[in-house]
């Protein structure tokens, strides 16, 4: 079929009102129904959640073509734009000619029927983007990525690319995935029997990064305000609906910010992203609300309307201990908070997002700024309804001696951290930063319950298909 008519995305077609205009559209069949005279073909091209209806008068088409048009097939349609007599849509297309790009045999196409469970769809991750649910989620995912760049760019931050392969494992944020080209069957060995990493690709032991923060700090000490936004990898055996082995993280790092500036930025950013979603993704949000979570949009608005509660870890532990609630993991000063504790504070006690600060130093990373009490550090975790921790961050220890002491206390190799310590040796500055888990944000924005359903190809223990 010659391309003789202007081609439109369905998103734009649905807004046209110049009836009689002949247009071209390309997309996939969501359903076909009809009678003896007419076929009604619902088409979607991914540009928007809504389908457009193509009406074909059977007498104008050969039977063979019409037979090939089934759910999942890909078509190019020329047709004229007409006002739709049906409810719920302004326009439809009266087909003039139809080219079938690709068929989808109804007997074997897995998405032939509607209403599959999310669990089933996870098993066909190569096809699930074609469902309404996943196309909505992935459009929102795009919008959130774009909004993150816009938020930081508008505020003078620079996007810094930190390495994915790293030779330092000091962050201690999670177990590492090793990167090697050594023959795993027969690795070269030193005299003492240990593996000789000098012969590995990089001449040392390397792994996939768990965070871009430490390198991000190097950038902040030159550019002032930076952020990273990239994949991070943690080999934790966590089978929870909130953990992935490969997830995306946004990590801003700001020279001259203290913990309060850091909290303000985190709260502003989250509210900006929620606002952006409400303004740009409302069709998709309404669809997800209808299908999965009838409080979704009111929850988003609620978070916007209220300042986040800010309090110290010590106070939070007191609240939890006084709550009388029986937690699966008992809580006491010094214990790391579990998601059940975080959610109790957010959902039952304060009934709004919470920022907890000043955690015991033993349960936090070595780089966090030490408080004068000698027991706590200037950490901040942002806790959200239904999610628990969505952001983790801190003011950083900028004093060379204090940082070095902590590195030694924690048994981290001083030599390996020389490059990092140099930031405190040369022109050190007070600074802060945090990490937002992008898929945790996506869980909150979409109302989806499982983190595997907000990333196109989830990597979790025992699962790395495609
Ligand atoms: O709290 P985390 O471990 O903090 C850091 O990595 C710091 N270096 C961040 C910084 O200060 N620049 O991780 C940050 C966030 C968590 O709050 C959570 O939202 C997300 O990353 N996250 C995960 N998301 C999905 N799957 C996992 N396994 C995650 N682990 C952490
Ligand atoms: Mg954390």
GROMACS .gro file of C-alpha atoms and ligand atoms in nm:
model
  498
    1UNK     CA    1   0.000   0.000   0.000
    2UNK     CA    2   0.148   0.335  -0.100
    3UNK     CA    3   0.185   0.588   0.176
    4UNK     CA    4  -0.040   0.851   0.028
    5UNK     CA    5  -0.214   0.991   0.334
    6UNK     CA    6  -0.074   1.170   0.637
    7UNK     CA    7   0.009   0.927   0.916
    8UNK     CA    8  -0.116   0.999   1.267
    9UNK     CA    9  -0.063   0.862   1.612
   10UNK     CA   10  -0.391   0.762   1.775
   11UNK     CA   11  -0.329   1.012   2.054
   12UNK     CA   12  -0.352   1.292   1.798
   13UNK     CA   13  -0.621   1.133   1.581
   14UNK     CA   14  -0.861   1.125   1.875
   15UNK     CA   15  -0.836   1.502   1.901
   16UNK     CA   16  -0.901   1.578   1.532
   17UNK     CA   17  -1.236   1.720   1.427
   18UNK     CA   18  -1.186   1.771   1.052
   19UNK     CA   19  -1.429   1.500   0.955
   20UNK     CA   20  -1.389   1.364   0.604
   21UNK     CA   21  -1.011   1.394   0.615
   22UNK     CA   22  -0.835   1.081   0.495
   23UNK     CA   23  -0.562   0.963   0.726
   24UNK     CA   24  -0.327   0.672   0.779
   25UNK     CA   25  -0.275   0.496   1.109
   26UNK     CA   26  -0.066   0.200   1.209
   27UNK     CA   27  -0.106  -0.012   1.516
   28UNK     CA   28  -0.212  -0.338   1.673
   29UNK     CA   29  -0.558  -0.488   1.693
   30UNK     CA   30  -0.697  -0.501   2.046
   31UNK     CA   31  -1.025  -0.663   1.945
   32UNK     CA   32  -1.247  -0.729   1.647
   33UNK     CA   33  -1.620  -0.778   1.651
   34UNK     CA   34  -1.890  -0.730   1.393
   35UNK     CA   35  -2.194  -0.846   1.204
   36UNK     CA   36  -2.267  -0.951   0.848
   37UNK     CA   37  -2.204  -0.607   0.705
   38UNK     CA   38  -1.943  -0.447   0.928
   39UNK     CA   39  -1.626  -0.525   1.119
   40UNK     CA   40  -1.540  -0.308   1.419
   41UNK     CA   41  -1.168  -0.314   1.486
   42UNK     CA   42  -1.031  -0.154   1.803
   43UNK     CA   43  -0.674  -0.045   1.736
   44UNK     CA   44  -0.401   0.079   1.967
   45UNK     CA   45  -0.055   0.210   1.878
   46UNK     CA   46   0.086   0.268   2.226
   47UNK     CA   47   0.069   0.647   2.204
   48UNK     CA   48  -0.224   0.664   2.446
   49UNK     CA   49  -0.436   0.429   2.659
   50UNK     CA   50  -0.742   0.479   2.436
   51UNK     CA   51  -0.815   0.273   2.126
   52UNK     CA   52  -0.955   0.408   1.805
   53UNK     CA   53  -1.234   0.223   1.633
   54UNK     CA   54  -1.187   0.131   1.268
   55UNK     CA   55  -1.505   0.038   1.085
   56UNK     CA   56  -1.474  -0.178   0.774
   57UNK     CA   57  -1.765  -0.245   0.540
   58UNK     CA   58  -1.717  -0.608   0.456
   59UNK     CA   59  -1.830  -0.580   0.095
   60UNK     CA   60  -1.539  -0.343   0.025
   61UNK     CA   61  -1.271  -0.590   0.144
   62UNK     CA   62  -1.178  -0.937   0.038
   63UNK     CA   63  -1.267  -1.202   0.288
   64UNK     CA   64  -0.907  -1.319   0.327
   65UNK     CA   65  -0.787  -0.981   0.458
   66UNK     CA   66  -1.069  -0.954   0.708
   67UNK     CA   67  -0.994  -1.306   0.833
   68UNK     CA   68  -0.631  -1.213   0.903
   69UNK     CA   69  -0.740  -0.930   1.129
   70UNK     CA   70  -0.748  -1.072   1.481
   71UNK     CA   71  -0.639  -0.959   1.826
   72UNK     CA   72  -0.265  -0.886   1.821
   73UNK     CA   73  -0.233  -0.842   1.445
   74UNK     CA   74  -0.050  -0.535   1.315
   75UNK     CA   75  -0.222  -0.316   1.056
   76UNK     CA   76  -0.174  -0.008   0.845
   77UNK     CA   77  -0.511   0.150   0.773
   78UNK     CA   78  -0.613   0.429   0.539
   79UNK     CA   79  -0.951   0.569   0.616
   80UNK     CA   80  -1.161   0.875   0.660
   81UNK     CA   81  -1.218   1.041   0.990
   82UNK     CA   82  -1.583   1.039   1.088
   83UNK     CA   83  -1.776   1.153   1.390
   84UNK     CA   84  -1.847   0.849   1.600
   85UNK     CA   85  -2.208   0.757   1.664
   86UNK     CA   86  -2.097   0.533   1.949
   87UNK     CA   87  -2.060   0.655   2.306
   88UNK     CA   88  -1.726   0.725   2.471
   89UNK     CA   89  -1.541   0.838   2.161
   90UNK     CA   90  -1.549   1.146   1.938
   91UNK     CA   91  -1.411   0.999   1.620
   92UNK     CA   92  -1.367   0.675   1.437
   93UNK     CA   93  -1.212   0.568   1.109
   94UNK     CA   94  -1.406   0.443   0.810
   95UNK     CA   95  -1.157   0.210   0.646
   96UNK     CA   96  -1.069   0.257   0.278
   97UNK     CA   97  -0.790   0.005   0.262
   98UNK     CA   98  -0.610  -0.213   0.513
   99UNK     CA   99  -0.265  -0.366   0.490
  100UNK     CA  100  -0.192  -0.648   0.731
  101UNK     CA  101   0.171  -0.612   0.841
  102UNK     CA  102   0.166  -0.910   1.072
  103UNK     CA  103  -0.090  -1.165   1.177
  104UNK     CA  104  -0.132  -1.315   1.526
  105UNK     CA  105  -0.278  -1.664   1.510
  106UNK     CA  106  -0.571  -1.660   1.750
  107UNK     CA  107  -0.511  -2.024   1.838
  108UNK     CA  108  -0.170  -1.952   1.991
  109UNK     CA  109  -0.147  -1.576   2.063
  110UNK     CA  110  -0.115  -1.561   2.444
  111UNK     CA  111  -0.299  -1.229   2.475
  112UNK     CA  112  -0.595  -1.337   2.268
  113UNK     CA  113  -0.820  -1.306   2.572
  114UNK     CA  114  -0.840  -1.019   2.819
  115UNK     CA  115  -0.814  -1.035   3.195
  116UNK     CA  116  -0.488  -1.223   3.251
  117UNK     CA  117  -0.338  -1.206   3.598
  118UNK     CA  118  -0.026  -0.997   3.657
  119UNK     CA  119   0.151  -1.318   3.761
  120UNK     CA  120   0.076  -1.477   3.425
  121UNK     CA  121   0.183  -1.163   3.241
  122UNK     CA  122   0.517  -1.169   3.425
  123UNK     CA  123   0.583  -1.502   3.256
  124UNK     CA  124   0.536  -1.345   2.915
  125UNK     CA  125   0.734  -1.028   2.976
  126UNK     CA  126   0.815  -1.015   2.605
  127UNK     CA  127   0.447  -0.956   2.522
  128UNK     CA  128   0.308  -0.781   2.827
  129UNK     CA  129   0.393  -0.428   2.703
  130UNK     CA  130   0.103  -0.482   2.461
  131UNK     CA  131  -0.152  -0.485   2.742
  132UNK     CA  132  -0.326  -0.170   2.859
  133UNK     CA  133  -0.179  -0.206   3.205
  134UNK     CA  134   0.183  -0.229   3.101
  135UNK     CA  135   0.167   0.029   2.827
  136UNK     CA  136   0.018   0.268   3.085
  137UNK     CA  137   0.292   0.186   3.336
  138UNK     CA  138   0.570   0.228   3.080
  139UNK     CA  139   0.433   0.558   2.951
  140UNK     CA  140   0.429   0.683   3.311
  141UNK     CA  141   0.781   0.547   3.358
  142UNK     CA  142   0.895   0.754   3.063
  143UNK     CA  143   0.718   1.065   3.192
  144UNK     CA  144   0.880   1.025   3.535
  145UNK     CA  145   1.228   0.982   3.384
  146UNK     CA  146   1.180   1.293   3.177
  147UNK     CA  147   1.044   1.488   3.474
  148UNK     CA  148   1.343   1.390   3.686
  149UNK     CA  149   1.583   1.533   3.430
  150UNK     CA  150   1.368   1.843   3.398
  151UNK     CA  151   1.348   1.896   3.773
  152UNK     CA  152   1.724   1.887   3.816
  153UNK     CA  153   1.808   2.071   3.496
  154UNK     CA  154   1.573   2.356   3.589
  155UNK     CA  155   1.753   2.387   3.922
  156UNK     CA  156   2.105   2.401   3.779
  157UNK     CA  157   2.209   2.043   3.851
  158UNK     CA  158   2.443   1.857   3.614
  159UNK     CA  159   2.374   1.499   3.508
  160UNK     CA  160   2.690   1.306   3.594
  161UNK     CA  161   2.749   0.958   3.456
  162UNK     CA  162   2.908   0.737   3.715
  163UNK     CA  163   3.051   0.396   3.626
  164UNK     CA  164   2.852   0.075   3.634
  165UNK     CA  165   3.162  -0.138   3.672
  166UNK     CA  166   3.346  -0.047   3.988
  167UNK     CA  167   3.657  -0.151   4.169
  168UNK     CA  168   3.537  -0.027   4.508
  169UNK     CA  169   3.289  -0.208   4.730
  170UNK     CA  170   3.298   0.025   5.026
  171UNK     CA  171   2.940   0.152   5.013
  172UNK     CA  172   2.822  -0.163   5.188
  173UNK     CA  173   2.472  -0.107   5.048
  174UNK     CA  174   2.423  -0.464   4.939
  175UNK     CA  175   2.583  -0.780   4.809
  176UNK     CA  176   2.784  -0.743   4.489
  177UNK     CA  177   2.762  -0.900   4.147
  178UNK     CA  178   3.116  -0.976   4.042
  179UNK     CA  179   3.234  -0.881   3.692
  180UNK     CA  180   3.507  -1.100   3.552
  181UNK     CA  181   3.645  -1.246   3.230
  182UNK     CA  182   3.839  -1.516   3.414
  183UNK     CA  183   3.760  -1.875   3.329
  184UNK     CA  184   3.529  -1.971   3.614
  185UNK     CA  185   3.612  -2.340   3.564
  186UNK     CA  186   3.985  -2.284   3.596
  187UNK     CA  187   4.072  -1.939   3.735
  188UNK     CA  188   4.443  -1.853   3.759
  189UNK     CA  189   4.569  -1.898   4.113
  190UNK     CA  190   4.839  -1.743   4.323
  191UNK     CA  191   5.089  -1.954   4.518
  192UNK     CA  192   4.867  -1.949   4.825
  193UNK     CA  193   4.579  -2.094   4.622
  194UNK     CA  194   4.367  -1.778   4.606
  195UNK     CA  195   4.241  -1.646   4.273
  196UNK     CA  196   4.487  -1.416   4.098
  197UNK     CA  197   4.275  -1.117   4.003
  198UNK     CA  198   4.582  -0.940   3.863
  199UNK     CA  199   4.513  -1.154   3.558
  200UNK     CA  200   4.148  -1.048   3.537
  201UNK     CA  201   4.029  -0.798   3.275
  202UNK     CA  202   4.083  -0.489   3.489
  203UNK     CA  203   4.382  -0.628   3.676
  204UNK     CA  204   4.178  -0.635   3.995
  205UNK     CA  205   3.856  -0.765   4.135
  206UNK     CA  206   3.556  -0.568   4.002
  207UNK     CA  207   3.179  -0.570   4.038
  208UNK     CA  208   2.861  -0.397   3.927
  209UNK     CA  209   2.790  -0.081   4.121
  210UNK     CA  210   2.543  -0.073   4.411
  211UNK     CA  211   2.530   0.308   4.403
  212UNK     CA  212   2.684   0.598   4.215
  213UNK     CA  213   2.711   0.810   4.526
  214UNK     CA  214   3.081   0.796   4.604
  215UNK     CA  215   3.172   0.896   4.249
  216UNK     CA  216   2.884   1.147   4.258
  217UNK     CA  217   3.053   1.319   4.552
  218UNK     CA  218   3.365   1.366   4.340
  219UNK     CA  219   3.149   1.549   4.086
  220UNK     CA  220   2.975   1.764   4.348
  221UNK     CA  221   3.315   1.881   4.476
  222UNK     CA  222   3.376   2.034   4.133
  223UNK     CA  223   3.039   2.109   3.973
  224UNK     CA  224   2.852   2.195   4.293
  225UNK     CA  225   2.519   2.033   4.213
  226UNK     CA  226   2.506   1.697   4.035
  227UNK     CA  227   2.275   1.402   4.001
  228UNK     CA  228   2.311   1.052   3.866
  229UNK     CA  229   2.030   0.846   3.717
  230UNK     CA  230   2.122   0.496   3.618
  231UNK     CA  231   2.098   0.126   3.691
  232UNK     CA  232   2.230  -0.018   4.015
  233UNK     CA  233   2.277  -0.382   4.108
  234UNK     CA  234   2.234  -0.564   4.436
  235UNK     CA  235   2.270  -0.939   4.475
  236UNK     CA  236   2.037  -0.955   4.773
  237UNK     CA  237   1.823  -1.262   4.806
  238UNK     CA  238   1.515  -1.054   4.877
  239UNK     CA  239   1.194  -1.198   4.742
  240UNK     CA  240   0.987  -0.898   4.845
  241UNK     CA  241   0.750  -0.695   4.626
  242UNK     CA  242   0.986  -0.398   4.679
  243UNK     CA  243   1.328  -0.539   4.583
  244UNK     CA  244   1.495  -0.589   4.247
  245UNK     CA  245   1.845  -0.714   4.175
  246UNK     CA  246   1.873  -0.450   3.901
  247UNK     CA  247   1.700  -0.122   3.973
  248UNK     CA  248   1.738   0.241   3.873
  249UNK     CA  249   1.843   0.505   4.119
  250UNK     CA  250   1.849   0.884   4.115
  251UNK     CA  251   2.128   1.023   4.332
  252UNK     CA  252   2.168   1.399   4.367
  253UNK     CA  253   2.474   1.525   4.553
  254UNK     CA  254   2.498   1.886   4.661
  255UNK     CA  255   2.793   2.090   4.783
  256UNK     CA  256   2.703   2.328   5.067
  257UNK     CA  257   2.373   2.156   5.151
  258UNK     CA  258   2.311   2.052   5.509
  259UNK     CA  259   2.060   1.788   5.618
  260UNK     CA  260   1.770   2.035   5.619
  261UNK     CA  261   1.846   2.153   5.265
  262UNK     CA  262   1.869   1.785   5.171
  263UNK     CA  263   1.527   1.707   5.318
  264UNK     CA  264   1.375   2.011   5.149
  265UNK     CA  265   1.512   1.903   4.811
  266UNK     CA  266   1.384   1.547   4.855
  267UNK     CA  267   1.036   1.666   4.951
  268UNK     CA  268   1.025   1.923   4.667
  269UNK     CA  269   1.139   1.662   4.415
  270UNK     CA  270   0.882   1.401   4.518
  271UNK     CA  271   0.601   1.659   4.511
  272UNK     CA  272   0.719   1.786   4.173
  273UNK     CA  273   0.715   1.433   4.029
  274UNK     CA  274   0.368   1.359   4.165
  275UNK     CA  275   0.238   1.688   4.024
  276UNK     CA  276   0.399   1.611   3.688
  277UNK     CA  277   0.230   1.271   3.676
  278UNK     CA  278  -0.109   1.420   3.759
  279UNK     CA  279  -0.065   1.685   3.492
  280UNK     CA  280   0.077   1.467   3.214
  281UNK     CA  281  -0.040   1.110   3.274
  282UNK     CA  282  -0.395   1.149   3.398
  283UNK     CA  283  -0.550   0.911   3.141
  284UNK     CA  284  -0.311   0.635   3.239
  285UNK     CA  285  -0.354   0.707   3.611
  286UNK     CA  286  -0.731   0.694   3.578
  287UNK     CA  287  -0.704   0.361   3.400
  288UNK     CA  288  -0.478   0.215   3.671
  289UNK     CA  289  -0.706   0.355   3.941
  290UNK     CA  290  -1.006   0.189   3.784
  291UNK     CA  291  -0.830  -0.144   3.741
  292UNK     CA  292  -0.617  -0.180   4.054
  293UNK     CA  293  -0.637   0.087   4.319
  294UNK     CA  294  -0.941   0.307   4.365
  295UNK     CA  295  -0.758   0.538   4.606
  296UNK     CA  296  -0.465   0.604   4.373
  297UNK     CA  297  -0.534   0.961   4.266
  298UNK     CA  298  -0.661   1.074   4.605
  299UNK     CA  299  -0.345   0.930   4.763
  300UNK     CA  300  -0.127   1.126   4.518
  301UNK     CA  301  -0.317   1.445   4.594
  302UNK     CA  302  -0.302   1.379   4.965
  303UNK     CA  303   0.077   1.354   4.962
  304UNK     CA  304   0.094   1.683   4.774
  305UNK     CA  305  -0.130   1.860   5.020
  306UNK     CA  306   0.064   1.784   5.337
  307UNK     CA  307   0.413   1.868   5.458
  308UNK     CA  308   0.611   1.552   5.536
  309UNK     CA  309   0.649   1.476   5.907
  310UNK     CA  310   1.013   1.509   6.015
  311UNK     CA  311   1.143   1.341   6.327
  312UNK     CA  312   1.444   1.163   6.471
  313UNK     CA  313   1.486   0.786   6.469
  314UNK     CA  314   1.493   0.786   6.850
  315UNK     CA  315   1.146   0.943   6.867
  316UNK     CA  316   1.017   0.703   6.604
  317UNK     CA  317   1.139   0.404   6.805
  318UNK     CA  318   0.963   0.543   7.113
  319UNK     CA  319   0.639   0.573   6.916
  320UNK     CA  320   0.672   0.218   6.784
  321UNK     CA  321   0.749   0.075   7.127
  322UNK     CA  322   0.454   0.260   7.282
  323UNK     CA  323   0.220   0.153   7.002
  324UNK     CA  324   0.130  -0.177   7.163
  325UNK     CA  325   0.137  -0.333   6.818
  326UNK     CA  326   0.294  -0.677   6.780
  327UNK     CA  327   0.550  -0.655   6.501
  328UNK     CA  328   0.705  -0.955   6.333
  329UNK     CA  329   1.048  -0.800   6.402
  330UNK     CA  330   1.067  -0.655   6.754
  331UNK     CA  331   1.184  -0.297   6.767
  332UNK     CA  332   1.423  -0.125   7.008
  333UNK     CA  333   1.682   0.150   6.995
  334UNK     CA  334   1.963   0.035   6.768
  335UNK     CA  335   1.760  -0.201   6.551
  336UNK     CA  336   1.720  -0.129   6.182
  337UNK     CA  337   1.361  -0.044   6.098
  338UNK     CA  338   1.174  -0.297   5.886
  339UNK     CA  339   0.915  -0.210   5.630
  340UNK     CA  340   0.636  -0.303   5.878
  341UNK     CA  341   0.768  -0.041   6.123
  342UNK     CA  342   0.806   0.224   5.855
  343UNK     CA  343   0.457   0.162   5.727
  344UNK     CA  344   0.311   0.174   6.078
  345UNK     CA  345   0.458   0.522   6.128
  346UNK     CA  346   0.336   0.645   5.790
  347UNK     CA  347   0.001   0.474   5.756
  348UNK     CA  348  -0.121   0.439   6.114
  349UNK     CA  349   0.053   0.696   6.329
  350UNK     CA  350   0.123   1.009   6.125
  351UNK     CA  351  -0.094   0.922   5.825
  352UNK     CA  352   0.140   1.104   5.588
  353UNK     CA  353   0.496   1.070   5.453
  354UNK     CA  354   0.766   1.078   5.717
  355UNK     CA  355   1.132   1.175   5.706
  356UNK     CA  356   1.334   1.002   5.976
  357UNK     CA  357   1.673   1.145   6.070
  358UNK     CA  358   1.962   1.080   6.306
  359UNK     CA  359   1.988   0.701   6.296
  360UNK     CA  360   2.232   0.501   6.510
  361UNK     CA  361   2.567   0.503   6.334
  362UNK     CA  362   2.599   0.124   6.357
  363UNK     CA  363   2.316   0.065   6.111
  364UNK     CA  364   2.422   0.326   5.856
  365UNK     CA  365   2.705   0.372   5.606
  366UNK     CA  366   3.052   0.496   5.697
  367UNK     CA  367   3.028   0.827   5.510
  368UNK     CA  368   2.739   0.978   5.705
  369UNK     CA  369   2.806   1.288   5.913
  370UNK     CA  370   2.856   1.203   6.278
  371UNK     CA  371   2.644   1.389   6.530
  372UNK     CA  372   2.805   1.541   6.844
  373UNK     CA  373   2.631   1.275   7.060
  374UNK     CA  374   2.881   1.017   6.927
  375UNK     CA  375   2.597   0.769   6.874
  376UNK     CA  376   2.394   0.888   6.576
  377UNK     CA  377   2.460   1.008   6.224
  378UNK     CA  378   2.288   1.270   6.009
  379UNK     CA  379   2.100   1.019   5.798
  380UNK     CA  380   1.757   1.075   5.646
  381UNK     CA  381   1.514   0.817   5.513
  382UNK     CA  382   1.192   0.923   5.344
  383UNK     CA  383   0.908   0.681   5.417
  384UNK     CA  384   0.596   0.661   5.199
  385UNK     CA  385   0.254   0.503   5.234
  386UNK     CA  386   0.234   0.150   5.090
  387UNK     CA  387   0.608   0.155   5.011
  388UNK     CA  388   0.808   0.219   5.326
  389UNK     CA  389   1.154   0.357   5.240
  390UNK     CA  390   1.153   0.540   4.908
  391UNK     CA  391   1.465   0.756   4.966
  392UNK     CA  392   1.779   0.704   5.171
  393UNK     CA  393   2.036   0.979   5.215
  394UNK     CA  394   2.242   1.188   5.454
  395UNK     CA  395   2.464   1.481   5.514
  396UNK     CA  396   2.816   1.352   5.451
  397UNK     CA  397   3.107   1.355   5.696
  398UNK     CA  398   3.330   1.625   5.551
  399UNK     CA  399   3.600   1.614   5.819
  400UNK     CA  400   3.901   1.408   5.712
  401UNK     CA  401   3.992   1.275   6.057
  402UNK     CA  402   3.641   1.175   6.155
  403UNK     CA  403   3.584   0.999   5.823
  404UNK     CA  404   3.917   0.817   5.844
  405UNK     CA  405   3.836   0.701   6.198
  406UNK     CA  406   3.506   0.562   6.085
  407UNK     CA  407   3.667   0.384   5.788
  408UNK     CA  408   3.914   0.221   6.026
  409UNK     CA  409   3.649   0.133   6.283
  410UNK     CA  410   3.446  -0.040   6.017
  411UNK     CA  411   3.742  -0.233   5.882
  412UNK     CA  412   3.721  -0.075   5.535
  413UNK     CA  413   4.046  -0.072   5.339
  414UNK     CA  414   4.203   0.271   5.380
  415UNK     CA  415   4.413   0.224   5.071
  416UNK     CA  416   4.113   0.141   4.853
  417UNK     CA  417   3.941   0.458   4.975
  418UNK     CA  418   4.232   0.693   4.916
  419UNK     CA  419   4.061   0.858   4.619
  420UNK     CA  420   3.747   0.920   4.825
  421UNK     CA  421   3.940   1.052   5.125
  422UNK     CA  422   4.110   1.300   4.893
  423UNK     CA  423   3.781   1.491   4.865
  424UNK     CA  424   3.815   1.565   5.237
  425UNK     CA  425   4.187   1.634   5.212
  426UNK     CA  426   4.165   1.893   4.934
  427UNK     CA  427   3.906   2.168   4.958
  428UNK     CA  428   3.656   1.973   5.163
  429UNK     CA  429   3.305   2.118   5.189
  430UNK     CA  430   2.989   2.045   5.380
  431UNK     CA  431   2.765   1.847   5.146
  432UNK     CA  432   2.466   1.616   5.130
  433UNK     CA  433   2.282   1.385   4.898
  434UNK     CA  434   2.029   1.107   4.871
  435UNK     CA  435   1.917   0.816   4.658
  436UNK     CA  436   1.564   0.772   4.524
  437UNK     CA  437   1.475   0.420   4.413
  438UNK     CA  438   1.311   0.481   4.078
  439UNK     CA  439   1.095   0.168   4.087
  440UNK     CA  440   0.981   0.249   4.442
  441UNK     CA  441   0.868   0.586   4.307
  442UNK     CA  442   0.695   0.406   4.021
  443UNK     CA  443   0.513   0.181   4.269
  444UNK     CA  444   0.381   0.485   4.447
  445UNK     CA  445   0.282   0.676   4.134
  446UNK     CA  446   0.112   0.384   3.957
  447UNK     CA  447  -0.040   0.211   4.259
  448UNK     CA  448   0.097  -0.120   4.135
  449UNK     CA  449   0.165  -0.358   4.422
  450UNK     CA  450   0.468  -0.547   4.292
  451UNK     CA  451   0.798  -0.391   4.184
  452UNK     CA  452   0.826  -0.653   3.907
  453UNK     CA  453   0.535  -0.480   3.736
  454UNK     CA  454   0.688  -0.133   3.707
  455UNK     CA  455   1.008  -0.219   3.516
  456UNK     CA  456   0.996  -0.371   3.166
  457UNK     CA  457   1.227  -0.665   3.230
  458UNK     CA  458   1.265  -0.733   3.602
  459UNK     CA  459   1.575  -0.903   3.738
  460UNK     CA  460   1.510  -1.090   4.061
  461UNK     CA  461   1.662  -1.403   4.217
  462UNK     CA  462   1.618  -1.698   3.978
  463UNK     CA  463   1.477  -1.473   3.709
  464UNK     CA  464   1.667  -1.305   3.425
  465UNK     CA  465   1.476  -1.391   3.111
  466UNK     CA  466   1.550  -1.226   2.778
  467LIG     O1  467   1.917   0.346   5.099
  467LIG     P1  468   2.008   0.309   4.985
  467LIG     O2  469   2.082   0.181   4.995
  467LIG     O3  470   2.106   0.433   4.971
  467LIG     C1  471   2.213   0.441   4.888
  467LIG     O4  472   2.245   0.361   4.804
  467LIG     C2  473   2.286   0.574   4.900
  467LIG     N1  474   2.417   0.562   4.834
  467LIG     C3  475   2.202   0.683   4.839
  467LIG     C4  476   2.265   0.818   4.848
  467LIG     O5  477   2.272   0.875   4.956
  467LIG     N2  478   2.312   0.871   4.738
  467LIG     O6  479   1.924   0.307   4.851
  467LIG     C5  480   1.853   0.422   4.807
  467LIG     C6  481   1.715   0.385   4.762
  467LIG     C7  482   1.628   0.320   4.869
  467LIG     O7  483   1.570   0.418   4.951
  467LIG     C8  484   1.526   0.246   4.784
  467LIG     O8  485   1.426   0.336   4.738
  467LIG     C9  486   1.607   0.205   4.665
  467LIG     O9  487   1.722   0.287   4.659
  467LIG     N3  488   1.649   0.063   4.674
  467LIG    C10  489   1.597  -0.037   4.601
  467LIG     N4  490   1.500  -0.039   4.509
  467LIG    C11  491   1.469  -0.156   4.450
  467LIG     N5  492   1.532  -0.272   4.478
  467LIG    C12  493   1.632  -0.277   4.570
  467LIG     N6  494   1.696  -0.393   4.595
  467LIG    C13  495   1.668  -0.155   4.637
  467LIG     N7  496   1.760  -0.123   4.730
  467LIG    C14  497   1.747   0.010   4.751
  468LIG    MG1  498   1.844   0.273   5.274
   0.00000   0.00000   0.00000
